[in-house]
Amino acid sequence: MGIFKRISDIISANLGEMMEEYENPELMLKQAISEMENSIRTALQETAKSLASEKKLAKEMAHNENESRHWQERAAQAVAAGDDELARKALSRKKEHEKISVALQDQLKVCQEANQTLRHQLDGMKAKLAEAKRSLATLSARNKAAQVRKKIYARSGEMNFDLDDSAFQTFEQLREKVEQAEAEADALAELQGIDPASWDRDEVGVSDSEIDQELEQLKQAQNSGQ
């Protein structure tokens, strides 16, 4: 069963309330849009036929009005010629076309009013279709965004942070080993009566006098090379 049964159903439809009633609002909107487009195509055809009828009535009425004026002129000519009998016949034909014109005018008025209603209905259906398409586009965009968020959250829940924890643990273990080694070295130095601050020089057996001697040799070598 279709969502819409009449043109008035489409125009008066509250899309927001309809989407709340359906489990799958996106599918509902697609179905509604399809039915609207079909209804608009039908309405366009009916409106075109009605407009064609209006044009036909207007043309026929104009023809009878012209014929009425034509026989009016013929009657005047007959009177001028002194032919009363011919004038009566011309006036009789004039009256016939006048009556037809009056009848056609009434029909044309009804047709014009009907066409105006059809045009308004068609405009209303087009506006409702545009609203439905905007709603569908918005709903589709929101749905896609929601699906992306769901995937992100799902991936976040599956992530394993053991690697980062392990890296921190390894760093802590290394730091503890270095600090332990430093503490042991300081303890040994203290036991042997050695100042740890002097290790940088003493442990390699280099004295200040040796360094000064080599520096003086470098200076002399440079001076002799100049």
XYZ file of C-alpha atoms in Angstrom:
226
model
C 0.000 0.000 0.000
C 1.338 3.397 -0.983
C 2.178 6.149 1.467
C 0.026 8.668 -0.393
C -3.469 8.056 -1.742
C -4.400 11.561 -2.917
C -2.718 14.751 -4.048
C -3.913 16.430 -0.862
C -2.123 13.719 1.152
C 1.175 14.718 -0.422
C 0.678 18.455 0.080
C -0.463 18.134 3.694
C 2.050 15.422 4.652
C 4.189 16.078 7.705
C 7.428 14.374 6.747
C 8.902 14.775 10.222
C 6.069 12.868 11.875
C 6.087 10.248 9.136
C 9.801 9.560 9.626
C 9.228 9.024 13.344
C 6.582 6.396 12.604
C 8.810 4.298 10.343
C 11.568 2.004 11.522
C 13.647 2.913 8.456
C 12.944 6.622 7.752
C 15.475 6.764 4.907
C 13.685 3.979 3.051
C 10.341 5.644 3.765
C 11.547 8.937 2.270
C 12.831 7.193 -0.850
C 9.434 5.532 -1.284
C 7.650 8.824 -0.650
C 9.835 10.627 -3.192
C 9.133 7.940 -5.781
C 5.378 8.241 -5.227
C 5.559 12.041 -5.315
C 7.421 11.986 -8.614
C 4.851 9.599 -10.098
C 1.998 11.768 -8.823
C 3.629 14.909 -10.212
C 4.034 13.290 -13.627
C 0.330 12.359 -13.595
C -0.647 15.826 -12.373
C 1.439 17.435 -15.103
C -0.357 15.401 -17.758
C -3.785 16.238 -16.313
C -2.905 19.915 -16.000
C -1.630 19.991 -19.570
C -4.896 18.451 -20.798
C -6.949 20.930 -18.806
C -4.908 23.852 -20.102
C -5.394 22.569 -23.639
C -9.162 22.495 -23.023
C -9.001 26.069 -21.720
C -7.178 27.220 -24.846
C -9.663 25.400 -27.050
C -12.647 26.986 -25.266
C -11.054 30.429 -25.480
C -10.435 29.986 -29.188
C -13.994 28.774 -29.799
C -15.459 31.654 -27.817
C -13.358 34.163 -29.765
C -14.599 32.599 -33.009
C -18.256 32.967 -31.974
C -17.720 36.536 -30.840
C -16.219 37.307 -34.242
C -19.147 35.605 -35.959
C -21.570 37.627 -33.836
C -19.899 40.884 -34.935
C -19.858 39.668 -38.526
C -23.636 39.032 -38.573
C -24.220 42.322 -36.833
C -22.468 44.043 -39.746
C -24.467 41.967 -42.263
C -27.709 43.015 -40.547
C -26.675 46.663 -40.709
C -25.877 46.318 -44.402
C -29.270 44.671 -45.063
C -31.062 47.473 -43.272
C -29.114 50.023 -45.330
C -30.158 48.159 -48.464
C -33.822 48.165 -47.326
C -33.892 44.376 -47.047
C -35.567 43.782 -43.691
C -35.946 40.049 -44.233
C -32.219 39.608 -44.757
C -31.571 41.832 -41.755
C -33.772 39.591 -39.562
C -31.887 36.461 -40.704
C -28.553 38.131 -39.997
C -29.706 39.211 -36.538
C -30.958 35.681 -35.863
C -27.531 34.252 -36.697
C -25.960 36.929 -34.541
C -28.095 35.847 -31.560
C -27.092 32.210 -32.020
C -23.401 33.043 -31.817
C -23.982 35.330 -28.836
C -25.707 32.528 -26.923
C -22.878 30.141 -27.757
C -20.343 32.741 -26.670
C -22.107 33.228 -23.309
C -22.206 29.464 -22.721
C -18.562 29.118 -23.677
C -17.650 31.994 -21.398
C -19.216 30.180 -18.429
C -17.346 26.986 -19.329
C -14.111 28.889 -19.799
C -14.440 30.493 -16.374
C -14.962 27.098 -14.714
C -12.019 25.659 -16.649
C -9.749 28.557 -15.678
C -10.628 28.171 -12.005
C -9.974 24.431 -12.197
C -6.650 25.016 -13.906
C -5.644 27.516 -11.257
C -6.390 24.914 -8.602
C -4.396 22.314 -10.516
C -1.467 24.712 -10.826
C -1.522 25.420 -7.092
C -1.686 21.717 -6.317
C 1.172 21.023 -8.687
C 3.275 23.778 -7.085
C 2.458 22.353 -3.657
C 3.492 18.861 -4.738
C 6.747 20.160 -6.192
C 7.500 22.040 -2.960
C 6.779 18.923 -0.908
C 9.005 16.866 -3.222
C 11.835 19.361 -2.773
C 11.345 19.171 1.003
C 11.449 15.373 0.897
C 14.655 15.391 -1.150
C 16.309 17.824 1.261
C 15.221 15.675 4.189
C 16.562 12.565 2.466
C 19.902 14.238 1.741
C 20.210 15.405 5.347
C 19.152 12.038 6.725
C 21.565 10.196 4.432
C 24.444 12.469 5.466
C 23.628 11.979 9.156
C 23.372 8.227 8.650
C 26.756 8.074 6.911
C 28.339 10.153 9.664
C 26.818 7.861 12.285
C 28.168 4.789 10.495
C 31.656 6.335 10.381
C 31.493 7.119 14.101
C 30.346 3.571 14.836
C 33.328 2.162 12.919
C 35.731 4.485 14.732
C 34.319 3.546 18.119
C 34.386 -0.137 17.187
C 38.029 0.097 16.155
C 38.881 2.008 19.332
C 37.353 -0.774 21.401
C 39.455 -3.355 19.593
C 42.767 -1.518 19.959
C 45.491 -3.189 22.083
C 47.632 -0.818 24.100
C 50.041 -3.523 25.403
C 52.755 -2.250 23.051
C 52.788 1.218 24.601
C 52.707 -0.216 28.130
C 55.564 -2.526 27.254
C 57.610 0.367 25.889
C 57.167 2.331 29.103
C 57.978 -0.706 31.185
C 61.181 -1.326 29.187
C 62.255 2.288 29.657
C 61.659 2.062 33.395
C 63.655 -1.165 33.595
C 66.570 0.424 31.726
C 66.470 3.491 33.939
C 66.469 1.326 37.042
C 69.463 -0.681 35.717
C 71.431 2.483 34.956
C 70.679 3.954 38.349
C 71.652 0.642 40.015
C 74.948 0.547 38.104
C 75.690 4.155 39.054
C 74.887 3.456 42.694
C 77.133 0.375 42.723
C 79.995 2.335 41.129
C 79.669 5.108 43.714
C 79.616 2.508 46.503
C 82.804 0.862 45.203
C 84.531 4.212 44.915
C 83.541 5.100 48.437
C 84.863 1.778 49.754
C 88.212 2.312 47.977
C 88.481 5.926 49.104
C 88.271 7.266 45.527
C 86.491 10.521 44.652
C 83.964 9.633 41.855
C 84.350 13.169 40.417
C 87.956 12.376 39.476
C 87.076 9.265 37.433
C 86.832 11.069 34.148
C 90.542 11.810 34.300
C 92.058 9.137 36.499
C 90.378 6.052 35.086
C 92.136 6.498 31.757
C 95.463 7.416 33.418
C 95.771 10.885 31.874
C 97.176 13.766 33.961
C 96.952 17.490 33.455
C 100.735 17.733 32.892
C 100.581 15.264 30.020
C 97.797 17.213 28.368
C 99.729 20.471 28.791
C 102.817 18.881 27.246
C 100.917 17.656 24.163
C 99.263 21.045 23.766
C 102.680 22.738 23.775
C 103.936 20.289 21.146
C 100.970 21.066 18.884
C 101.642 24.784 19.170
C 105.316 24.315 18.303
C 104.456 22.128 15.328
C 102.102 24.762 13.987
C 104.626 27.560 14.482
C 107.364 25.623 12.693
C 105.070 24.911 9.785
C 104.348 28.575 9.177
